[in-house]
Amino acid sequence: MLSKSQIMRGLQCEKSLWLKSHKPEERQLPNKVEGRFEQGTSIGELAQQLFPGGALVEFHRNKLESMCSQTQSLIEQGEHTIYEATFKGNGIFASVDILHKDARGWHIYEVKGSTKVKGVYIQDATCQYLTVKKRLDIASINIIYVNNKYIRAGDLDIKQLFCIKDITVDVQESEQNLIPQIAQLQDTKNQPEEPSIDIGLHCSNPYPCDFSKYCRRHLPKPNVFNLYRLKKAKKYQYYQNGLVTYQQAQAHIKLNKTQKLQVNTYLEQTTHVDPNKVQAFVSKVEFPISYFDFETFNEAIPRFDGQRPYQQMPFQYSLHIEEQCGELSHNEFLADEYYDPRKAIAEAMLADLPATGSIMAFNQSFEISRIKELAQYLPEHKDNLLALIPRFVDLIEPFRKLGFYHPDFHGSFSIKAILPAMFPNDVELDYKQLDIQNGGMAMDTFANLPRLKNSVNRDQIRHALLEYCKLDTWAMVKIFDKLRRIK
C-alpha cells in the first residue's frame, strides 16, 4: 500500500521514493523557523467554507485504518460533505480534501495553493479517484485553486478568492496509465538495492527533490552546474556527455564572456578587475548616498483591503545614509504585523530618505517595482514616491558588467555570493551569524508573527528581523566602499 504522497514522489523519481523509505536520514529539508508559531488558517481549511457544515476526518498518522472506517461511517450516516475523507483501494491510501454529494453524485475537490492548475495536479487527483471509484458514484473531480486577480475589499469573499476547475476528463484519461505505474513503484519501494538512477531534469521537476545533495555527492566543486545563466537542459546534456569539471568546460564547451571569466578566474585563482567599468559606475553615484533595502512578505490569503493573493507587501526597510564628509547614519522601519504596512512604510521612507542624492539598491528592479505599487495604492503620495525612482543606482551593475569578478562568486551575482568573497572571514558581515539569514526566512517570519502567542518571543523575532535587514544595507556600504577604492 502506497500513500498518495509516496506515489507522487515515485512518479517524479523512483530513487527518491526508495531513499525516503530506506535512507530517510539523507533528506535535506529547507530551513524553517520552527516551534515559534501556532498553525494558522490554511488554504485547505478556508476552502472548506465553500461547502460549509461538513464533517472532518481527523488525521492520525498511525491510525489510517481508523480514518478509513470513520469516513465509511460518515457516508453510511448520510453525511453529504466530508473534509479529509480517507480511503484505500487499488494499492493506494489517500485523503480527499473535500468530498461533496449532490443529486448528481459525489464530487471530489482537491485544494491547491497555486494560482493555476498544473499538470502534476492531474496525477495527484487520479490517485484519489482510484481509491474511491469502486466505492462511490463519482460525478466529477475538481481542483480548487487561488484566484490571483481577486482584490480584497472588506470581508474575505471566499467565492471570489477561489477558482474551481473540472478535471474529470483529464483524470479519466490518465487513470489507465497510472495503475501499472503504481505496481512498479510498490516493487521499487520494497527492493533491497538502491535504484540506479542518475541525476537529471527530474530532480527539480515538478518539485525540487530533498535528496538532491545525496545524489550529487559525486560531483566536484565547482562544476558545470555552476556555470552562469546556462540553461538547465544544457547543463545536464554536458554532464551526460562527461563534461563536468571547469577544466573540461574550458576545453570542450563554447562559453560566453561571463562564463569564460568565471571558469578562468577559478582555475587561475585570480580576481578580475576592470577599473574603467568600476569607476564608470562609481562616478554616477551622488552624495548623500542612501543605501536602501526592502523586505516583503506575500501570502495566499489577503488580510488587508486592496491586497491580492501572493502580492509582494513591503513591511520593512533598512537605510544607511552616507554624507560626502564620510558621516554615516542609519534609519529603519518595521511594520506592526497586525496592520496593513503600506501607508506607514511609504510615509516613513519619504520622511527618512534625503531629498537629494543617489538611492542605492542591490538589484534595483525589486525596490522600484514595490515603490510603483505603493504609488498606485497611495495616490496622495504618488508624485513623491515616483520621484524617487530616477535617483536609483544599482550596485549589481559593476558586477554584471564584469568590472569586478572573484572566483568565489561561482557564477552568482547575488549579494550573498559577493559579500563573503570580497570580505572573507569577516564575522561582522556573515549572515550565518544571524537568527534570520535570508529574505525567505524574513518573509515567512513576519507573515507568521500574528499567530505568535509569546510577547517575549515577538520582541526577539522583531529584533532579528531588524538585524537581518540592517546587514543588507551595511553590506552595500562595505561593497561600494571597496569598489570606489579601485583606481
Short mmCIF file of C-alpha atoms in Angstrom, two decimals:
data_model
loop_
_atom_site.label_atom_id
_atom_site.label_comp_id
_atom_site.label_asym_id
_atom_site.label_seq_id
_atom_site.Cartn_x
_atom_site.Cartn_y
_atom_site.Cartn_z
CA MET A 1 0.00 0.00 0.00
CA LEU A 2 1.39 3.41 -1.02
CA SER A 3 0.20 6.82 0.12
CA LYS A 4 -0.63 9.46 -2.45
CA SER A 5 2.47 11.45 -1.47
CA GLN A 6 4.67 8.37 -1.96
CA ILE A 7 3.20 7.82 -5.42
CA MET A 8 3.75 11.45 -6.41
CA ARG A 9 7.35 11.22 -5.17
CA GLY A 10 7.90 7.98 -7.06
CA LEU A 11 6.39 9.30 -10.29
CA GLN A 12 8.97 12.07 -10.19
CA CYS A 13 11.83 9.71 -9.30
CA GLU A 14 11.75 6.10 -8.15
CA LYS A 15 15.11 6.54 -6.44
CA SER A 16 13.67 9.33 -4.30
CA LEU A 17 10.83 7.03 -3.24
CA TRP A 18 13.32 4.31 -2.30
CA LEU A 19 15.58 6.72 -0.39
CA LYS A 20 12.63 8.09 1.59
CA SER A 21 11.95 4.54 2.85
CA HIS A 22 15.49 3.19 3.21
CA LYS A 23 17.74 6.23 3.82
CA PRO A 24 15.50 8.94 5.30
CA GLU A 25 18.46 10.45 7.15
CA GLU A 26 19.83 11.71 3.81
CA ARG A 27 16.91 14.12 3.28
CA GLN A 28 17.84 17.80 3.21
CA LEU A 29 14.88 19.80 4.48
CA PRO A 30 14.67 23.55 3.81
CA ASN A 31 15.43 25.98 6.62
CA LYS A 32 12.38 26.82 8.71
CA VAL A 33 11.56 28.93 11.70
CA GLU A 34 10.42 26.02 13.82
CA GLY A 35 8.48 25.81 17.05
CA ARG A 36 7.67 29.51 17.33
CA PHE A 37 4.29 29.79 15.71
CA GLU A 38 0.83 28.41 16.11
CA GLN A 39 -0.56 26.94 12.91
CA GLY A 40 -2.71 29.48 11.12
CA THR A 41 -5.71 29.00 8.90
CA SER A 42 -4.60 27.02 5.87
CA ILE A 43 -5.85 27.33 2.32
CA GLY A 44 -7.43 23.90 2.71
CA GLU A 45 -9.38 24.90 5.81
CA LEU A 46 -10.58 28.09 4.17
CA ALA A 47 -11.74 26.25 1.05
CA GLN A 48 -13.95 24.08 3.25
CA GLN A 49 -16.16 27.15 3.66
CA LEU A 50 -17.20 26.71 0.01
CA PHE A 51 -19.04 23.63 1.27
CA PRO A 52 -19.92 24.53 4.87
CA GLY A 53 -21.30 22.28 7.56
CA GLY A 54 -19.32 19.18 6.67
CA ALA A 55 -17.75 16.55 8.91
CA LEU A 56 -13.99 16.38 9.40
CA VAL A 57 -11.99 13.15 9.48
CA GLU A 58 -9.18 13.92 11.93
CA PHE A 59 -5.70 12.95 10.72
CA HIS A 60 -3.80 10.39 12.80
CA ARG A 61 -0.54 9.19 11.27
CA ASN A 62 -0.66 5.79 12.97
CA LYS A 63 -4.41 5.23 12.67
CA LEU A 64 -5.02 5.22 8.92
CA GLU A 65 -7.40 2.26 9.11
CA SER A 66 -9.43 4.14 11.70
CA MET A 67 -9.63 7.16 9.37
CA CYS A 68 -10.95 4.93 6.57
CA SER A 69 -13.54 3.43 8.94
CA GLN A 70 -14.62 6.87 10.15
CA THR A 71 -15.08 8.00 6.56
CA GLN A 72 -17.19 4.97 5.72
CA SER A 73 -19.34 5.54 8.80
CA LEU A 74 -19.97 9.16 7.82
CA ILE A 75 -21.05 8.08 4.34
CA GLU A 76 -23.39 5.44 5.76
CA GLN A 77 -24.86 8.02 8.14
CA GLY A 78 -25.85 10.15 5.16
CA GLU A 79 -23.22 12.88 5.52
CA HIS A 80 -23.14 14.95 2.31
CA THR A 81 -19.88 16.85 2.88
CA ILE A 82 -16.72 15.28 4.33
CA TYR A 83 -13.38 17.01 4.80
CA GLU A 84 -10.25 14.84 4.53
CA ALA A 85 -12.32 11.77 3.61
CA THR A 86 -9.88 8.86 3.65
CA PHE A 87 -9.89 5.73 1.51
CA LYS A 88 -7.71 2.86 0.39
CA GLY A 89 -8.05 0.99 -2.87
CA ASN A 90 -6.04 -0.10 -5.92
CA GLY A 91 -2.94 -0.23 -3.72
CA ILE A 92 -3.31 3.41 -2.68
CA PHE A 93 -4.07 5.22 0.55
CA ALA A 94 -5.33 8.78 0.02
CA SER A 95 -7.36 11.55 1.62
CA VAL A 96 -9.74 13.77 -0.34
CA ASP A 97 -9.64 17.43 0.71
CA ILE A 98 -13.38 17.89 0.19
CA LEU A 99 -15.89 15.20 -0.75
CA HIS A 100 -19.36 16.56 -1.51
CA LYS A 101 -22.57 14.85 -2.57
CA ASP A 102 -25.45 16.34 -4.53
CA ALA A 103 -28.20 15.00 -6.81
CA ARG A 104 -25.65 14.03 -9.47
CA GLY A 105 -23.45 12.01 -7.12
CA TRP A 106 -20.18 12.55 -5.27
CA HIS A 107 -17.74 15.30 -6.22
CA ILE A 108 -14.01 15.26 -5.39
CA TYR A 109 -12.35 18.61 -4.67
CA GLU A 110 -8.57 18.82 -4.30
CA VAL A 111 -7.38 22.16 -2.86
CA LYS A 112 -4.15 23.76 -4.06
CA GLY A 113 -2.43 26.98 -3.02
CA SER A 114 -1.32 27.61 -6.60
CA THR A 115 -2.81 30.28 -8.86
CA LYS A 116 -3.17 27.89 -11.81
CA VAL A 117 -3.89 24.22 -12.47
CA LYS A 118 -0.62 22.37 -13.07
CA GLY A 119 -0.21 19.08 -14.90
CA VAL A 120 1.04 17.34 -11.78
CA TYR A 121 -2.32 18.01 -10.12
CA ILE A 122 -3.97 15.63 -12.62
CA GLN A 123 -1.79 12.75 -11.36
CA ASP A 124 -2.49 13.83 -7.80
CA ALA A 125 -6.26 13.76 -8.31
CA THR A 126 -6.05 10.49 -10.24
CA CYS A 127 -4.60 8.83 -7.14
CA GLN A 128 -7.63 9.98 -5.17
CA TYR A 129 -10.03 8.84 -7.87
CA LEU A 130 -8.52 5.35 -7.95
CA THR A 131 -9.11 4.91 -4.22
CA VAL A 132 -12.80 5.83 -4.33
CA LYS A 133 -14.12 4.90 -7.80
CA LYS A 134 -15.29 1.42 -6.76
CA ARG A 135 -16.90 2.67 -3.55
CA LEU A 136 -18.74 5.79 -4.68
CA ASP A 137 -20.53 7.13 -7.72
CA ILE A 138 -18.13 9.91 -8.70
CA ALA A 139 -19.82 12.70 -10.68
CA SER A 140 -16.80 14.99 -11.04
CA ILE A 141 -13.20 15.60 -9.98
CA ASN A 142 -12.14 19.21 -9.43
CA ILE A 143 -9.22 21.41 -8.48
CA ILE A 144 -9.83 24.38 -6.20
CA TYR A 145 -7.06 26.97 -6.66
CA VAL A 146 -6.35 30.59 -5.78
CA ASN A 147 -7.65 33.44 -7.92
CA ASN A 148 -4.74 35.89 -8.07
CA LYS A 149 -6.97 38.54 -9.68
CA TYR A 150 -9.05 38.82 -6.51
CA ILE A 151 -8.54 42.04 -4.55
CA ARG A 152 -9.86 42.08 -1.03
CA ALA A 153 -12.46 44.74 -0.19
CA GLY A 154 -13.98 44.34 3.25
CA ASP A 155 -14.73 40.82 4.46
CA LEU A 156 -12.94 37.99 2.70
CA ASP A 157 -15.06 36.77 -0.23
CA ILE A 158 -14.37 33.03 -0.34
CA LYS A 159 -16.19 32.54 -3.63
CA GLN A 160 -14.05 35.22 -5.27
CA LEU A 161 -10.81 34.06 -3.64
CA PHE A 162 -11.04 30.59 -5.17
CA CYS A 163 -11.47 29.22 -8.68
CA ILE A 164 -12.76 25.71 -9.39
CA LYS A 165 -11.80 23.71 -12.49
CA ASP A 166 -13.38 20.41 -13.51
CA ILE A 167 -10.61 17.95 -14.47
CA THR A 168 -12.75 14.81 -14.68
CA VAL A 169 -11.88 14.04 -18.32
CA ASP A 170 -8.14 14.57 -17.70
CA VAL A 171 -8.21 12.21 -14.70
CA GLN A 172 -10.07 9.51 -16.57
CA GLU A 173 -7.54 9.72 -19.41
CA SER A 174 -4.58 9.36 -17.04
CA GLU A 175 -6.15 6.57 -14.97
CA GLN A 176 -5.12 3.61 -17.13
CA ASN A 177 -1.50 4.79 -17.34
CA LEU A 178 -1.23 5.23 -13.58
CA ILE A 179 -2.37 1.75 -12.47
CA PRO A 180 0.68 -0.18 -13.80
CA GLN A 181 2.99 2.60 -12.58
CA ILE A 182 1.71 2.16 -9.04
CA ALA A 183 2.56 -1.55 -9.11
CA GLN A 184 6.06 -0.69 -10.33
CA LEU A 185 6.51 1.88 -7.57
CA GLN A 186 5.49 -0.64 -4.92
CA ASP A 187 8.14 -3.07 -6.22
CA THR A 188 10.77 -0.32 -6.23
CA LYS A 189 9.98 0.73 -2.68
CA ASN A 190 10.32 -2.86 -1.43
CA GLN A 191 13.51 -3.82 -3.26
CA PRO A 192 16.66 -4.08 -1.12
CA GLU A 193 19.01 -2.35 -3.59
CA GLU A 194 19.12 1.38 -4.24
CA PRO A 195 17.80 2.12 -7.76
CA SER A 196 20.49 3.14 -10.23
CA ILE A 197 19.04 6.43 -11.42
CA ASP A 198 21.33 9.33 -12.31
CA ILE A 199 20.58 12.99 -11.75
CA GLY A 200 18.57 14.77 -14.45
CA LEU A 201 15.86 17.31 -15.15
CA HIS A 202 13.51 15.25 -12.99
CA CYS A 203 15.47 16.35 -9.90
CA SER A 204 13.61 19.66 -9.91
CA ASN A 205 10.51 18.89 -11.96
CA PRO A 206 7.80 19.24 -10.84
CA TYR A 207 9.32 19.86 -7.38
CA PRO A 208 12.87 20.29 -6.03
CA CYS A 209 13.94 16.93 -4.60
CA ASP A 210 15.01 16.79 -0.96
CA PHE A 211 17.60 14.09 -1.76
CA SER A 212 19.41 16.26 -4.30
CA LYS A 213 22.51 16.76 -2.13
CA TYR A 214 22.84 13.00 -1.61
CA CYS A 215 22.52 12.25 -5.33
CA ARG A 216 25.06 14.95 -6.24
CA ARG A 217 27.70 13.99 -3.72
CA HIS A 218 29.91 12.62 -6.52
CA LEU A 219 30.17 15.97 -8.29
CA PRO A 220 33.36 18.02 -7.91
CA LYS A 221 33.01 21.61 -6.70
CA PRO A 222 32.57 23.79 -8.65
CA ASN A 223 31.15 22.06 -11.71
CA VAL A 224 29.23 22.61 -14.92
CA PHE A 225 26.02 23.17 -12.94
CA ASN A 226 27.53 26.39 -11.54
CA LEU A 227 28.01 27.99 -14.97
CA TYR A 228 26.38 31.41 -15.17
CA ARG A 229 22.96 31.52 -16.85
CA LEU A 230 23.39 28.20 -18.64
CA LYS A 231 20.03 26.56 -19.32
CA LYS A 232 19.29 23.60 -17.09
CA ALA A 233 18.80 21.24 -20.03
CA LYS A 234 22.22 22.21 -21.41
CA LYS A 235 23.87 21.60 -18.05
CA TYR A 236 22.50 18.05 -17.93
CA GLN A 237 23.44 17.48 -21.56
CA TYR A 238 27.06 18.39 -20.83
CA TYR A 239 27.01 16.27 -17.67
CA GLN A 240 25.68 13.24 -19.54
CA ASN A 241 28.42 13.72 -22.14
CA GLY A 242 31.07 13.62 -19.42
CA LEU A 243 31.77 17.36 -19.31
CA VAL A 244 31.62 18.10 -15.60
CA THR A 245 34.69 19.97 -14.35
CA TYR A 246 35.75 23.53 -15.13
CA GLN A 247 38.81 22.13 -16.92
CA GLN A 248 36.53 20.11 -19.20
CA ALA A 249 34.27 23.12 -19.71
CA GLN A 250 37.24 25.28 -20.66
CA ALA A 251 38.47 22.74 -23.20
CA HIS A 252 35.24 21.50 -24.77
CA ILE A 253 32.33 23.91 -24.18
CA LYS A 254 31.68 27.13 -26.09
CA LEU A 255 31.40 29.58 -23.20
CA ASN A 256 30.11 33.13 -23.30
CA LYS A 257 32.16 36.04 -21.95
CA THR A 258 30.89 35.79 -18.37
CA GLN A 259 31.23 32.01 -18.27
CA LYS A 260 34.80 32.20 -19.61
CA LEU A 261 35.71 34.71 -16.93
CA GLN A 262 34.04 32.54 -14.30
CA VAL A 263 35.99 29.43 -15.35
CA ASN A 264 39.33 31.15 -15.96
CA THR A 265 39.40 33.11 -12.70
CA TYR A 266 38.62 29.96 -10.75
CA LEU A 267 41.22 27.80 -12.46
CA GLU A 268 43.85 30.53 -12.16
CA GLN A 269 42.62 31.64 -8.70
CA THR A 270 42.78 35.28 -9.70
CA THR A 271 40.37 38.17 -9.21
CA HIS A 272 39.38 40.04 -12.35
CA VAL A 273 39.19 43.84 -12.02
CA ASP A 274 38.37 46.36 -14.76
CA PRO A 275 38.95 49.79 -13.15
CA ASN A 276 37.27 51.67 -16.02
CA LYS A 277 33.99 49.77 -15.61
CA VAL A 278 34.09 50.12 -11.84
CA GLN A 279 34.76 53.85 -11.97
CA ALA A 280 32.08 54.35 -14.63
CA PHE A 281 29.60 53.16 -12.02
CA VAL A 282 31.19 54.99 -9.08
CA SER A 283 31.13 58.29 -10.98
CA LYS A 284 27.33 58.09 -11.35
CA VAL A 285 26.74 57.96 -7.60
CA GLU A 286 25.86 61.27 -5.94
CA PHE A 287 26.04 62.24 -2.26
CA PRO A 288 24.32 61.83 0.07
CA ILE A 289 24.17 58.12 -0.75
CA SER A 290 21.09 56.30 0.55
CA TYR A 291 21.75 52.57 0.77
CA PHE A 292 18.24 51.15 0.72
CA ASP A 293 16.67 47.70 1.00
CA PHE A 294 13.07 46.46 1.28
CA GLU A 295 11.82 43.23 2.81
CA THR A 296 8.44 41.94 1.70
CA PHE A 297 6.02 39.17 2.51
CA ASN A 298 3.36 37.51 0.40
CA GLU A 299 0.54 35.24 1.41
CA ALA A 300 -2.17 33.27 -0.34
CA ILE A 301 -4.97 34.70 1.79
CA PRO A 302 -5.03 38.52 1.64
CA ARG A 303 -5.53 40.07 5.07
CA PHE A 304 -5.92 43.72 4.10
CA ASP A 305 -8.17 45.74 1.82
CA GLY A 306 -6.60 46.32 -1.58
CA GLN A 307 -4.34 43.27 -1.26
CA ARG A 308 -4.19 40.43 -3.81
CA PRO A 309 -3.17 36.81 -3.14
CA TYR A 310 0.62 36.49 -3.22
CA GLN A 311 1.12 40.23 -3.67
CA GLN A 312 4.54 41.42 -2.53
CA MET A 313 3.84 43.55 0.54
CA PRO A 314 6.76 45.69 1.78
CA PHE A 315 6.88 45.60 5.56
CA GLN A 316 10.42 46.67 6.41
CA TYR A 317 13.35 48.67 5.18
CA SER A 318 16.87 49.50 6.23
CA LEU A 319 18.53 52.76 5.21
CA HIS A 320 22.16 53.72 5.67
CA ILE A 321 22.90 57.32 4.66
CA GLU A 322 26.46 58.37 3.79
CA GLU A 323 27.30 62.08 3.64
CA GLN A 324 30.11 63.43 1.46
CA CYS A 325 32.20 64.01 4.57
CA GLY A 326 32.02 60.29 5.34
CA GLU A 327 29.49 60.52 8.16
CA LEU A 328 27.15 57.52 8.30
CA SER A 329 23.69 57.30 9.85
CA HIS A 330 21.10 54.53 9.94
CA ASN A 331 17.31 54.56 9.83
CA GLU A 332 14.98 51.59 9.79
CA PHE A 333 11.32 50.71 9.72
CA LEU A 334 9.50 47.54 10.73
CA ALA A 335 5.71 47.48 10.44
CA ASP A 336 3.27 46.31 13.07
CA GLU A 337 2.30 42.85 11.84
CA TYR A 338 -1.39 43.36 12.65
CA TYR A 339 -1.92 46.30 10.29
CA ASP A 340 -1.59 46.98 6.58
CA PRO A 341 2.04 48.16 6.33
CA ARG A 342 1.87 50.07 3.05
CA LYS A 343 0.85 53.58 4.13
CA ALA A 344 3.12 53.54 7.17
CA ILE A 345 6.17 52.29 5.28
CA ALA A 346 5.66 54.77 2.42
CA GLU A 347 5.38 57.74 4.79
CA ALA A 348 8.37 56.59 6.84
CA MET A 349 10.64 56.18 3.83
CA LEU A 350 9.59 59.55 2.38
CA ALA A 351 10.49 61.12 5.72
CA ASP A 352 13.78 59.24 6.12
CA LEU A 353 15.21 59.46 2.59
CA PRO A 354 17.19 62.64 1.86
CA ALA A 355 15.68 64.97 -0.75
CA THR A 356 18.73 64.64 -3.00
CA GLY A 357 21.48 62.18 -3.81
CA SER A 358 21.55 58.64 -5.11
CA ILE A 359 19.43 55.82 -3.73
CA MET A 360 21.47 52.65 -3.99
CA ALA A 361 19.85 49.22 -4.08
CA PHE A 362 21.13 45.80 -4.99
CA ASN A 363 19.12 44.55 -7.97
CA GLN A 364 17.08 47.75 -8.00
CA SER A 365 14.18 46.43 -10.10
CA PHE A 366 12.70 44.86 -6.96
CA GLU A 367 12.71 48.09 -4.94
CA ILE A 368 11.47 50.14 -7.90
CA SER A 369 8.58 47.73 -8.54
CA ARG A 370 7.48 47.96 -4.91
CA ILE A 371 7.64 51.77 -4.99
CA LYS A 372 5.48 51.85 -8.14
CA GLU A 373 2.94 49.61 -6.44
CA LEU A 374 2.91 51.84 -3.36
CA ALA A 375 2.40 54.88 -5.59
CA GLN A 376 -0.57 53.23 -7.27
CA TYR A 377 -2.10 52.25 -3.93
CA LEU A 378 -1.46 55.63 -2.26
CA PRO A 379 -2.44 58.38 -4.71
CA GLU A 380 -1.82 61.06 -2.07
CA HIS A 381 1.89 60.08 -2.10
CA LYS A 382 2.13 59.09 -5.76
CA ASP A 383 4.21 62.02 -7.03
CA ASN A 384 6.72 61.92 -4.17
CA LEU A 385 7.13 58.15 -4.44
CA LEU A 386 7.60 58.14 -8.21
CA ALA A 387 10.12 60.99 -7.89
CA LEU A 388 12.42 58.58 -6.04
CA ILE A 389 12.79 56.22 -8.99
CA PRO A 390 15.14 58.28 -11.25
CA ARG A 391 17.54 58.59 -8.31
CA PHE A 392 18.16 54.84 -8.06
CA VAL A 393 21.52 53.30 -8.90
CA ASP A 394 22.05 49.54 -8.90
CA LEU A 395 25.05 48.15 -7.04
CA ILE A 396 24.82 44.93 -9.03
CA GLU A 397 25.76 46.84 -12.21
CA PRO A 398 29.58 46.82 -11.91
CA PHE A 399 29.49 43.10 -11.18
CA ARG A 400 27.17 42.14 -14.03
CA LYS A 401 29.24 44.29 -16.39
CA LEU A 402 32.31 42.36 -15.19
CA GLY A 403 34.05 45.30 -13.59
CA PHE A 404 34.84 43.01 -10.64
CA TYR A 405 34.74 39.22 -10.57
CA HIS A 406 36.05 36.97 -7.81
CA PRO A 407 36.43 33.21 -8.34
CA ASP A 408 34.31 32.55 -5.26
CA PHE A 409 31.26 34.15 -6.89
CA HIS A 410 30.72 30.77 -8.60
CA GLY A 411 28.56 32.27 -11.31
CA SER A 412 26.28 34.21 -8.98
CA PHE A 413 25.95 37.97 -8.65
CA SER A 414 23.73 37.87 -5.57
CA ILE A 415 24.84 39.86 -2.55
CA LYS A 416 25.00 36.59 -0.59
CA ALA A 417 27.70 35.38 -3.02
CA ILE A 418 29.57 38.67 -3.46
CA LEU A 419 29.87 39.69 0.20
CA PRO A 420 31.79 36.67 1.58
CA ALA A 421 34.03 36.60 -1.49
CA MET A 422 35.03 40.25 -1.07
CA PHE A 423 35.20 40.07 2.75
CA PRO A 424 36.22 36.51 3.66
CA ASN A 425 36.16 35.51 7.33
CA ASP A 426 34.59 38.82 8.40
CA VAL A 427 32.20 37.79 11.18
CA GLU A 428 30.55 41.23 11.11
CA LEU A 429 29.40 40.55 7.54
CA ASP A 430 28.43 36.90 7.96
CA TYR A 431 24.71 36.23 7.50
CA LYS A 432 25.18 32.82 9.13
CA GLN A 433 25.74 34.58 12.45
CA LEU A 434 22.16 35.90 12.37
CA ASP A 435 18.95 34.23 13.52
CA ILE A 436 17.35 35.24 10.22
CA GLN A 437 19.74 34.57 7.36
CA ASN A 438 17.92 35.27 4.10
CA GLY A 439 14.94 37.04 2.60
CA GLY A 440 12.82 33.90 2.53
CA MET A 441 13.21 33.42 6.27
CA ALA A 442 12.41 37.11 6.85
CA MET A 443 9.28 36.83 4.71
CA ASP A 444 7.99 33.70 6.46
CA THR A 445 8.84 35.03 9.91
CA PHE A 446 6.97 38.31 9.51
CA ALA A 447 3.96 36.69 7.82
CA ASN A 448 3.60 34.32 10.77
CA LEU A 449 4.10 36.90 13.55
CA PRO A 450 0.34 37.49 14.05
CA ARG A 451 0.00 33.85 15.12
CA LEU A 452 2.67 34.15 17.78
CA LYS A 453 1.37 33.90 21.34
CA ASN A 454 4.51 34.79 23.31
CA SER A 455 5.27 38.54 23.53
CA VAL A 456 8.88 37.95 24.62
CA ASN A 457 9.50 35.85 21.53
CA ARG A 458 7.83 38.55 19.44
CA ASP A 459 10.33 41.16 20.60
CA GLN A 460 13.23 38.79 19.92
CA ILE A 461 11.94 37.99 16.44
CA ARG A 462 11.37 41.63 15.54
CA HIS A 463 14.92 42.39 16.68
CA ALA A 464 16.21 39.55 14.48
CA LEU A 465 14.31 40.98 11.51
CA LEU A 466 15.88 44.40 12.07
CA GLU A 467 19.37 42.93 12.35
CA TYR A 468 18.97 40.98 9.11
CA CYS A 469 17.73 43.93 7.06
CA LYS A 470 20.39 46.20 8.57
CA LEU A 471 23.11 43.84 7.37
CA ASP A 472 21.74 44.02 3.83
CA THR A 473 22.36 47.77 3.62
CA TRP A 474 25.58 47.68 5.67
CA ALA A 475 26.85 45.11 3.16
CA MET A 476 26.18 47.61 0.37
CA VAL A 477 28.11 50.29 2.27
CA LYS A 478 31.13 47.99 2.57
CA ILE A 479 30.98 46.72 -1.01
CA PHE A 480 30.67 50.20 -2.53
CA ASP A 481 33.50 51.50 -0.35
CA LYS A 482 35.75 48.75 -1.69
CA LEU A 483 34.75 49.45 -5.29
CA ARG A 484 35.46 53.19 -5.14
CA ARG A 485 38.99 52.48 -3.89
CA ILE A 486 39.73 50.70 -7.19
CA LYS A 487 41.63 53.09 -9.45
#
